[in-house]
mmCIF file of C-alpha atoms and ligand atoms in Angstrom:
data_model
loop_
_atom_site.group_PDB
_atom_site.id
_atom_site.type_symbol
_atom_site.label_atom_id
_atom_site.label_comp_id
_atom_site.label_asym_id
_atom_site.label_seq_id
_atom_site.Cartn_x
_atom_site.Cartn_y
_atom_site.Cartn_z
ATOM 1 C CA MET K 1 34.466 -24.992 107.886
ATOM 2 C CA LEU K 2 30.916 -23.073 107.287
ATOM 3 C CA GLN K 3 31.113 -20.334 105.246
ATOM 4 C CA ARG K 4 29.251 -18.320 102.434
ATOM 5 C CA ALA K 5 29.139 -19.918 98.823
ATOM 6 C CA ALA K 6 27.303 -18.951 95.562
ATOM 7 C CA ALA K 7 27.059 -21.330 92.255
ATOM 8 C CA PHE K 8 25.445 -20.989 89.204
ATOM 9 C CA ALA K 9 24.396 -23.845 87.112
ATOM 10 C CA PRO K 10 22.688 -24.238 83.640
ATOM 11 C CA SER K 11 19.771 -25.569 82.341
ATOM 12 C CA ASN K 12 19.628 -28.715 80.228
ATOM 13 C CA ILE K 13 17.612 -30.320 77.723
ATOM 14 C CA ALA K 14 17.634 -33.832 76.871
ATOM 15 C CA LEU K 15 17.875 -35.200 73.756
ATOM 16 C CA THR K 16 16.689 -38.382 74.883
ATOM 17 C CA LYS K 17 14.386 -38.083 77.694
ATOM 18 C CA TYR K 18 14.319 -39.287 81.438
ATOM 19 C CA TRP K 19 10.705 -40.460 81.810
ATOM 20 C CA GLY K 20 10.439 -43.320 84.051
ATOM 21 C CA LYS K 21 11.738 -44.029 87.530
ATOM 22 C CA ARG K 22 13.012 -47.224 89.439
ATOM 23 C CA ASP K 23 13.120 -45.391 92.793
ATOM 24 C CA HIS K 24 10.882 -42.040 93.154
ATOM 25 C CA VAL K 25 12.413 -40.925 96.275
ATOM 26 C CA LEU K 26 16.102 -41.042 95.135
ATOM 27 C CA ASN K 27 15.108 -40.508 91.518
ATOM 28 C CA LEU K 28 16.593 -43.447 89.823
ATOM 29 C CA PRO K 29 15.813 -43.572 86.398
ATOM 30 C CA LEU K 30 14.788 -46.773 84.360
ATOM 31 C CA ALA K 31 17.162 -45.855 81.567
ATOM 32 C CA PRO K 32 19.744 -43.461 80.491
ATOM 33 C CA SER K 33 19.768 -40.151 79.353
ATOM 34 C CA LEU K 34 21.389 -37.450 77.199
ATOM 35 C CA SER K 35 20.988 -34.131 77.228
ATOM 36 C CA VAL K 36 22.883 -30.767 75.991
ATOM 37 C CA THR K 37 23.598 -27.746 78.109
ATOM 38 C CA LEU K 38 21.990 -24.565 77.964
ATOM 39 C CA ALA K 39 24.636 -21.878 78.122
ATOM 40 C CA GLU K 40 23.710 -18.472 80.466
ATOM 41 C CA LEU K 41 19.987 -19.890 80.992
ATOM 42 C CA GLY K 42 20.285 -21.433 84.595
ATOM 43 C CA THR K 43 19.808 -20.780 88.342
ATOM 44 C CA LEU K 44 22.575 -18.775 90.840
ATOM 45 C CA THR K 45 22.291 -19.885 94.309
ATOM 46 C CA VAL K 46 23.796 -18.436 97.570
ATOM 47 C CA VAL K 47 24.136 -20.908 100.491
ATOM 48 C CA ALA K 48 24.986 -19.241 103.829
ATOM 49 C CA PRO K 49 25.003 -21.837 107.035
ATOM 50 C CA ASN K 50 23.526 -19.901 109.997
ATOM 51 C CA PRO K 51 23.885 -21.515 113.780
ATOM 52 C CA ASP K 52 21.035 -18.846 114.425
ATOM 53 C CA LEU K 53 18.324 -20.465 112.362
ATOM 54 C CA SER K 54 16.060 -23.238 113.579
ATOM 55 C CA GLU K 55 15.056 -24.358 109.933
ATOM 56 C CA ASP K 56 16.462 -23.841 106.684
ATOM 57 C CA VAL K 57 14.786 -20.828 104.730
ATOM 58 C CA MET K 58 14.879 -20.329 101.052
ATOM 59 C CA MET K 59 13.982 -17.353 98.776
ATOM 60 C CA VAL K 60 13.691 -18.197 94.931
ATOM 61 C CA ASP K 61 13.082 -14.881 92.775
ATOM 62 C CA ASP K 62 12.293 -13.446 95.778
ATOM 63 C CA GLN K 63 9.506 -15.696 96.882
ATOM 64 C CA GLU K 64 9.842 -17.796 99.745
ATOM 65 C CA LEU K 65 9.789 -21.326 98.365
ATOM 66 C CA ASP K 66 6.966 -23.931 98.736
ATOM 67 C CA PRO K 67 6.785 -26.724 101.420
ATOM 68 C CA ALA K 68 7.205 -29.069 98.456
ATOM 69 C CA GLY K 69 10.012 -27.686 96.993
ATOM 70 C CA MET K 70 11.519 -27.039 100.973
ATOM 71 C CA THR K 71 11.355 -30.916 100.943
ATOM 72 C CA LYS K 72 13.315 -31.782 98.158
ATOM 73 C CA VAL K 73 16.112 -28.973 99.212
ATOM 74 C CA ARG K 74 15.979 -30.242 102.680
ATOM 75 C CA ARG K 75 16.606 -33.607 101.168
ATOM 76 C CA VAL K 76 19.930 -32.464 99.542
ATOM 77 C CA LEU K 77 21.352 -30.377 102.517
ATOM 78 C CA ASP K 78 20.607 -33.369 105.141
ATOM 79 C CA VAL K 79 23.033 -35.364 102.691
ATOM 80 C CA ILE K 80 25.657 -32.479 103.173
ATOM 81 C CA ARG K 81 25.334 -31.987 106.600
ATOM 82 C CA GLN K 82 25.261 -35.756 107.476
ATOM 83 C CA ARG K 83 28.731 -35.769 105.582
ATOM 84 C CA ALA K 84 30.034 -32.448 107.018
ATOM 85 C CA GLY K 85 28.931 -33.719 110.512
ATOM 86 C CA THR K 86 26.913 -30.678 111.583
ATOM 87 C CA GLN K 87 23.440 -29.749 112.131
ATOM 88 C CA VAL K 88 23.735 -26.161 111.328
ATOM 89 C CA LYS K 89 20.728 -24.767 109.202
ATOM 90 C CA ALA K 90 20.874 -22.253 106.382
ATOM 91 C CA GLY K 91 19.475 -19.273 104.401
ATOM 92 C CA LEU K 92 19.385 -20.002 100.872
ATOM 93 C CA ARG K 93 18.551 -17.285 98.093
ATOM 94 C CA SER K 94 17.906 -18.492 94.402
ATOM 95 C CA VAL K 95 17.708 -16.210 91.154
ATOM 96 C CA ASN K 96 16.888 -18.036 87.942
ATOM 97 C CA THR K 97 17.876 -16.551 84.770
ATOM 98 C CA VAL K 98 15.584 -19.451 83.164
ATOM 99 C CA PRO K 99 12.427 -18.086 82.738
ATOM 100 C CA THR K 100 10.324 -19.743 85.181
ATOM 101 C CA ALA K 101 6.924 -21.075 83.563
ATOM 102 C CA ARG K 102 8.559 -20.629 80.144
ATOM 103 C CA GLY K 103 8.497 -24.483 79.288
ATOM 104 C CA LEU K 104 12.023 -24.876 80.842
ATOM 105 C CA ALA K 105 12.417 -26.689 83.797
ATOM 106 C CA SER K 106 13.993 -24.817 86.518
ATOM 107 C CA SER K 107 14.446 -27.564 88.825
ATOM 108 C CA ALA K 108 17.814 -28.976 86.874
ATOM 109 C CA SER K 109 19.332 -26.007 86.975
ATOM 110 C CA ALA K 110 18.172 -25.138 90.615
ATOM 111 C CA PHE K 111 19.335 -28.130 92.098
ATOM 112 C CA ALA K 112 22.681 -28.428 90.449
ATOM 113 C CA ALA K 113 23.314 -24.938 91.802
ATOM 114 C CA LEU K 114 22.240 -26.145 95.497
ATOM 115 C CA ALA K 115 24.443 -29.274 95.142
ATOM 116 C CA VAL K 116 27.414 -27.262 94.045
ATOM 117 C CA ALA K 117 27.201 -24.000 96.231
ATOM 118 C CA ALA K 118 25.877 -26.262 99.629
ATOM 119 C CA SER K 119 28.679 -28.744 99.485
ATOM 120 C CA LYS K 120 31.255 -25.931 99.516
ATOM 121 C CA ALA K 121 29.355 -23.761 101.989
ATOM 122 C CA TYR K 122 29.513 -26.849 104.222
ATOM 123 C CA GLY K 123 33.073 -27.325 103.698
ATOM 124 C CA LEU K 124 32.698 -30.657 101.178
ATOM 125 C CA ASP K 125 35.371 -31.241 98.596
ATOM 126 C CA LEU K 126 33.085 -33.326 96.060
ATOM 127 C CA SER K 127 34.073 -34.553 92.479
ATOM 128 C CA GLU K 128 31.800 -33.925 89.913
ATOM 129 C CA ARG K 129 30.284 -37.273 89.997
ATOM 130 C CA GLU K 130 29.606 -36.930 93.835
ATOM 131 C CA LEU K 131 27.953 -33.723 92.930
ATOM 132 C CA SER K 132 26.104 -35.204 89.950
ATOM 133 C CA VAL K 133 24.650 -37.935 92.440
ATOM 134 C CA LEU K 134 23.757 -35.338 94.917
ATOM 135 C CA ALA K 135 21.977 -33.116 92.739
ATOM 136 C CA ARG K 136 20.142 -36.009 91.284
ATOM 137 C CA THR K 137 18.110 -36.366 94.866
ATOM 138 C CA GLY K 138 16.827 -33.033 94.505
ATOM 139 C CA SER K 139 15.527 -33.638 90.805
ATOM 140 C CA GLY K 140 16.594 -36.358 88.402
ATOM 141 C CA SER K 141 17.230 -34.217 85.603
ATOM 142 C CA ALA K 142 19.690 -31.862 87.814
ATOM 143 C CA ALA K 143 22.200 -34.851 87.833
ATOM 144 C CA ARG K 144 22.458 -33.725 84.011
ATOM 145 C CA SER K 145 23.277 -29.675 84.840
ATOM 146 C CA VAL K 146 26.496 -30.401 86.527
ATOM 147 C CA ALA K 147 28.962 -31.271 83.709
ATOM 148 C CA GLY K 148 28.053 -29.303 80.894
ATOM 149 C CA GLY K 149 28.189 -30.138 76.954
ATOM 150 C CA TYR K 150 26.466 -33.064 76.005
ATOM 151 C CA VAL K 151 26.043 -35.382 78.985
ATOM 152 C CA LEU K 152 25.093 -38.752 79.566
ATOM 153 C CA TRP K 153 23.130 -39.894 82.845
ATOM 154 C CA HIS K 154 24.253 -43.269 83.650
ATOM 155 C CA ALA K 155 20.985 -45.106 84.896
ATOM 156 C CA GLY K 156 22.874 -47.352 87.425
ATOM 157 C CA GLU K 157 22.263 -50.520 89.102
ATOM 158 C CA SER K 158 22.662 -49.975 92.645
ATOM 159 C CA GLN K 159 19.783 -49.547 95.038
ATOM 160 C CA ASP K 160 21.550 -46.289 96.721
ATOM 161 C CA GLY K 161 21.861 -44.910 93.206
ATOM 162 C CA ASN K 162 25.777 -43.922 94.022
ATOM 163 C CA ASP K 163 26.226 -45.610 90.066
ATOM 164 C CA SER K 164 23.453 -43.335 88.729
ATOM 165 C CA TYR K 165 25.393 -40.066 87.788
ATOM 166 C CA ALA K 166 25.863 -38.050 84.613
ATOM 167 C CA GLU K 167 29.012 -37.211 83.137
ATOM 168 C CA ARG K 168 29.853 -34.936 79.709
ATOM 169 C CA VAL K 169 30.391 -37.362 76.532
ATOM 170 C CA PHE K 170 31.747 -34.105 74.568
ATOM 171 C CA ASP K 171 32.265 -30.380 75.114
ATOM 172 C CA SER K 172 30.684 -27.464 74.083
ATOM 173 C CA GLU K 173 33.048 -26.912 71.462
ATOM 174 C CA HIS K 174 32.415 -30.055 69.603
ATOM 175 C CA TRP K 175 29.404 -29.153 67.963
ATOM 176 C CA PRO K 176 28.747 -25.471 68.893
ATOM 177 C CA LEU K 177 24.675 -25.710 68.006
ATOM 178 C CA LYS K 178 22.269 -23.003 68.807
ATOM 179 C CA ILE K 179 19.379 -23.834 70.563
ATOM 180 C CA LEU K 180 16.275 -22.047 70.243
ATOM 181 C CA VAL K 181 13.092 -22.347 72.618
ATOM 182 C CA ALA K 182 9.671 -21.338 71.147
ATOM 183 C CA VAL K 183 7.808 -20.520 74.355
ATOM 184 C CA VAL K 184 4.121 -21.280 74.082
ATOM 185 C CA ALA K 185 1.852 -20.421 76.783
ATOM 186 C CA ASP K 186 0.362 -23.243 78.612
ATOM 187 C CA GLN K 187 -3.406 -22.550 78.993
ATOM 188 C CA LYS K 188 -3.864 -24.151 82.618
ATOM 189 C CA LYS K 189 -1.881 -25.468 85.582
ATOM 190 C CA LYS K 190 0.425 -28.303 84.310
ATOM 191 C CA VAL K 191 1.146 -31.839 85.593
ATOM 192 C CA SER K 192 4.853 -31.650 86.726
ATOM 193 C CA SER K 193 7.551 -34.072 85.640
ATOM 194 C CA THR K 194 7.449 -35.616 89.108
ATOM 195 C CA GLN K 195 3.742 -36.106 89.055
ATOM 196 C CA GLY K 196 3.312 -37.099 85.327
ATOM 197 C CA MET K 197 5.934 -39.822 86.368
ATOM 198 C CA LYS K 198 4.181 -41.152 88.981
ATOM 199 C CA MET K 199 1.040 -41.356 86.778
ATOM 200 C CA ASN K 200 2.739 -42.705 84.007
ATOM 201 C CA ALA K 201 4.606 -45.933 85.566
ATOM 202 C CA ALA K 202 4.420 -49.210 83.977
ATOM 203 C CA GLY K 203 0.922 -50.692 83.921
ATOM 204 C CA THR K 204 -0.925 -47.606 83.235
ATOM 205 C CA SER K 205 0.319 -46.845 79.678
ATOM 206 C CA PRO K 206 0.138 -50.043 77.486
ATOM 207 C CA LEU K 207 3.290 -48.327 75.774
ATOM 208 C CA PHE K 208 5.342 -47.737 78.717
ATOM 209 C CA ASN K 209 7.759 -50.791 78.769
ATOM 210 C CA ALA K 210 8.291 -50.571 75.203
ATOM 211 C CA TRP K 211 9.317 -46.676 75.712
ATOM 212 C CA ILE K 212 11.967 -47.742 78.286
ATOM 213 C CA ASP K 213 13.441 -50.276 76.044
ATOM 214 C CA GLN K 214 13.297 -47.799 73.042
ATOM 215 C CA CYS K 215 15.494 -45.435 75.443
ATOM 216 C CA GLN K 216 18.258 -47.854 75.788
ATOM 217 C CA ARG K 217 18.645 -48.032 72.050
ATOM 218 C CA ASP K 218 18.132 -44.095 71.707
ATOM 219 C CA VAL K 219 20.934 -43.234 73.837
ATOM 220 C CA VAL K 220 23.429 -44.855 71.622
ATOM 221 C CA ALA K 221 22.185 -43.995 68.185
ATOM 222 C CA CYS K 222 21.995 -40.182 69.608
ATOM 223 C CA GLN K 223 25.674 -40.360 71.151
ATOM 224 C CA ASN K 224 26.595 -41.854 67.585
ATOM 225 C CA ALA K 225 24.741 -38.789 65.687
ATOM 226 C CA LEU K 226 26.663 -36.391 68.343
ATOM 227 C CA ARG K 227 29.939 -38.100 67.655
ATOM 228 C CA ASP K 228 29.838 -37.525 63.985
ATOM 229 C CA LYS K 229 27.760 -34.272 64.010
ATOM 230 C CA ASN K 230 25.281 -35.719 61.695
ATOM 231 C CA MET K 231 21.902 -33.500 62.067
ATOM 232 C CA ARG K 232 19.705 -35.879 59.897
ATOM 233 C CA ALA K 233 20.441 -38.678 61.919
ATOM 234 C CA LEU K 234 20.365 -36.667 65.420
ATOM 235 C CA ALA K 235 16.797 -35.080 64.284
ATOM 236 C CA GLU K 236 15.730 -38.952 63.603
ATOM 237 C CA VAL K 237 16.641 -39.971 67.141
ATOM 238 C CA VAL K 238 15.740 -36.602 68.903
ATOM 239 C CA GLU K 239 12.412 -36.138 67.449
ATOM 240 C CA GLY K 240 11.557 -39.628 67.485
ATOM 241 C CA ASN K 241 12.470 -39.906 71.371
ATOM 242 C CA ALA K 242 10.325 -37.031 72.378
ATOM 243 C CA LEU K 243 7.129 -38.168 70.395
ATOM 244 C CA ALA K 244 7.411 -41.740 71.807
ATOM 245 C CA MET K 245 7.755 -40.244 75.100
ATOM 246 C CA HIS K 246 4.812 -38.281 74.659
ATOM 247 C CA ALA K 247 2.895 -40.890 72.713
ATOM 248 C CA THR K 248 3.328 -42.985 76.068
ATOM 249 C CA MET K 249 2.039 -40.384 78.013
ATOM 250 C CA MET K 250 -0.769 -39.593 75.742
ATOM 251 C CA ALA K 251 -1.809 -43.672 75.927
ATOM 252 C CA ASN K 252 -1.760 -43.482 79.721
ATOM 253 C CA ARG K 253 -4.905 -43.607 81.534
ATOM 254 C CA PRO K 254 -5.622 -41.079 82.619
ATOM 255 C CA PRO K 255 -3.934 -39.290 79.596
ATOM 256 C CA LEU K 256 -1.448 -36.789 80.008
ATOM 257 C CA LEU K 257 -1.692 -34.082 77.061
ATOM 258 C CA TYR K 258 0.939 -31.688 77.056
ATOM 259 C CA TRP K 259 0.647 -30.065 73.723
ATOM 260 C CA GLN K 260 -1.221 -27.182 72.677
ATOM 261 C CA ALA K 261 -2.066 -26.016 69.377
ATOM 262 C CA PRO K 262 0.889 -24.138 68.577
ATOM 263 C CA THR K 263 3.180 -27.083 69.747
ATOM 264 C CA VAL K 264 1.987 -28.951 66.768
ATOM 265 C CA ALA K 265 2.427 -26.127 64.400
ATOM 266 C CA LEU K 266 5.937 -25.965 65.536
ATOM 267 C CA ILE K 267 6.530 -29.791 64.846
ATOM 268 C CA HIS K 268 5.517 -29.010 61.583
ATOM 269 C CA ALA K 269 7.408 -25.698 60.913
ATOM 270 C CA VAL K 270 10.891 -27.509 61.959
ATOM 271 C CA ARG K 271 9.878 -30.676 59.802
ATOM 272 C CA ARG K 272 9.008 -27.935 57.026
ATOM 273 C CA LEU K 273 12.340 -26.153 57.498
ATOM 274 C CA ARG K 274 14.440 -29.119 57.312
ATOM 275 C CA ASP K 275 12.903 -30.484 53.854
ATOM 276 C CA GLU K 276 13.865 -27.043 52.550
ATOM 277 C CA GLY K 277 17.623 -27.800 53.982
ATOM 278 C CA ALA K 278 17.722 -26.198 57.149
ATOM 279 C CA GLU K 279 19.910 -28.432 59.641
ATOM 280 C CA CYS K 280 17.674 -28.194 62.671
ATOM 281 C CA CYS K 281 15.506 -30.966 64.869
ATOM 282 C CA PHE K 282 12.985 -30.429 67.699
ATOM 283 C CA THR K 283 12.599 -31.634 71.318
ATOM 284 C CA ILE K 284 9.814 -31.131 73.799
ATOM 285 C CA ASP K 285 9.850 -31.570 77.296
ATOM 286 C CA ALA K 286 6.675 -32.355 79.990
ATOM 287 C CA GLY K 287 4.851 -28.549 78.618
ATOM 288 C CA SER K 288 3.920 -27.186 75.476
ATOM 289 C CA SER K 289 6.843 -25.254 74.258
ATOM 290 C CA VAL K 290 9.254 -26.502 71.842
ATOM 291 C CA VAL K 291 13.315 -26.513 72.362
ATOM 292 C CA VAL K 292 15.049 -26.321 68.644
ATOM 293 C CA LEU K 293 18.769 -27.407 67.852
ATOM 294 C CA CYS K 294 20.200 -25.829 64.795
ATOM 295 C CA GLU K 295 23.681 -25.257 63.042
ATOM 296 C CA ALA K 296 24.528 -21.496 63.890
ATOM 297 C CA GLN K 297 23.991 -20.590 60.371
ATOM 298 C CA ASP K 298 20.303 -21.606 60.171
ATOM 299 C CA ALA K 299 19.728 -20.029 63.403
ATOM 300 C CA ARG K 300 18.400 -16.357 62.362
ATOM 301 C CA ALA K 301 16.021 -17.993 59.811
ATOM 302 C CA VAL K 302 14.745 -20.779 61.822
ATOM 303 C CA SER K 303 14.267 -18.465 64.760
ATOM 304 C CA ASP K 304 12.307 -16.348 62.486
ATOM 305 C CA GLU K 305 10.200 -18.627 61.013
ATOM 306 C CA LEU K 306 9.280 -20.044 64.723
ATOM 307 C CA ALA K 307 8.324 -16.413 65.869
ATOM 308 C CA SER K 308 5.918 -16.539 63.023
ATOM 309 C CA VAL K 309 3.921 -19.297 64.263
ATOM 310 C CA PRO K 310 0.602 -18.129 65.808
ATOM 311 C CA GLY K 311 0.381 -18.396 69.481
ATOM 312 C CA ILE K 312 4.213 -17.958 69.941
ATOM 313 C CA GLU K 313 5.154 -16.080 73.076
ATOM 314 C CA GLU K 314 8.860 -15.446 72.275
ATOM 315 C CA VAL K 315 11.647 -17.280 71.026
ATOM 316 C CA LEU K 316 15.148 -17.413 73.236
ATOM 317 C CA GLN K 317 18.005 -18.232 71.710
ATOM 318 C CA THR K 318 20.921 -19.690 73.799
ATOM 319 C CA ARG K 319 24.014 -22.172 72.989
ATOM 320 C CA VAL K 320 25.739 -25.252 73.927
ATOM 321 C CA GLY K 321 27.436 -24.298 77.484
ATOM 322 C CA GLY K 322 29.645 -25.080 80.390
ATOM 323 C CA GLY K 323 28.814 -26.952 83.486
ATOM 324 C CA ALA K 324 27.791 -25.750 87.037
ATOM 325 C CA ARG K 325 30.664 -23.835 88.775
ATOM 326 C CA LEU K 326 31.204 -21.714 91.978
ATOM 327 C CA VAL K 327 31.143 -17.783 91.596
ATOM 328 C CA GLY K 328 32.455 -14.891 93.657
ATOM 329 C CA ASP K 329 30.172 -14.153 96.566
ATOM 330 C CA ALA K 330 27.030 -12.887 94.589
ATOM 331 C CA GLY K 331 25.772 -11.384 97.897
HETATM 332 C C1 DP6 Z 1 10.453 -34.422 80.410
HETATM 333 O O1 DP6 Z 1 14.084 -33.969 86.255
HETATM 334 O O2 DP6 Z 1 11.772 -32.539 86.353
HETATM 335 O O3 DP6 Z 1 12.291 -33.014 81.344
HETATM 336 O O4 DP6 Z 1 13.304 -36.187 88.572
HETATM 337 O O5 DP6 Z 1 10.617 -35.835 89.675
HETATM 338 O O6 DP6 Z 1 12.381 -33.912 89.334
HETATM 339 P P1 DP6 Z 1 12.132 -35.356 89.003
HETATM 340 O O7 DP6 Z 1 12.014 -35.092 87.303
HETATM 341 P P2 DP6 Z 1 12.482 -33.900 86.365
HETATM 342 O O8 DP6 Z 1 11.921 -34.428 84.988
HETATM 343 C C2 DP6 Z 1 12.360 -34.165 83.959
HETATM 344 C C3 DP6 Z 1 11.545 -34.488 82.476
HETATM 345 C C4 DP6 Z 1 11.737 -34.510 81.148
HETATM 346 C C5 DP6 Z 1 12.712 -35.297 80.637
HETATM 347 C C6 DP6 Z 1 14.267 -35.068 80.950
HETATM 348 O O9 DP6 Z 1 14.397 -33.889 81.137
HETATM 349 O O10 DP6 Z 1 14.981 -36.325 80.712
#
């Protein structure tokens, strides 16, 4: 049965990163990765199958989605339609509560919300694992936005990608950390993660293969630090992993340098705060903003300190949240 359906999916931030693919169409990673789910910050998507439409159409924050984005959306919808045995196109509307171009990728929450809403709209009853696989075909990191809490994305081995899915390893209550996003303005249009990963494949960065090997070890160390709720151990692996990813990018030819001056100032600020006793650590995605995880009792002081760094536009605050979910029709 075809019906209108809506879903919300949260954004996530990788604690050990996905940066390197063994398949650039199916978004199959070379290494596993671990992430934490961001409560409230995410994407709400409504999918309405409509036999009168000759093409899928999608509005994102009241603007028509660009052709490159539409190709990825259609890829996910086509898989769903094939399984549902229908050709009917859909009208889609999406609203981001992640401030886009604010250093937080919206593609993870966008494709997770799409997978959940569209599979319901086309009458499929998919498991969390199947939804994760589906979301991944739109954007790799979206695989991690389905489950919620602390999430592990298995790299998988199969060519069709059916064993490359993410699942929760600890729920949000296990370690209810605060998550601060120190937003740094990007001075020019940045290279997207999709483009960056194509540029930064093996052979163009002398560090790339070592980086992938390190990720395999970091996932294990990170999961242990999360299990033990050990911030010092978490800081070592999370910061080390992010810095190693950026080192790999910087060593690329041509180099990929996402940092701005305030990015470096934030790194020093977090290290200083930790030396002074605050329980916190940072990570950085393919952008210039810095995400800081901290214990609830330190959140105010850490946030004030980050906000005082010159060049910081704002500091967003959230917490570890739950996974993607269907919501009542959001019209
Ligand atoms: C640096 O998932 O945005 O944020 O699979 O090409 O859509 P595509 O890339 P994407 O890459 C995210 C890269 C990252 C690290 C991470 O989230 O693990």
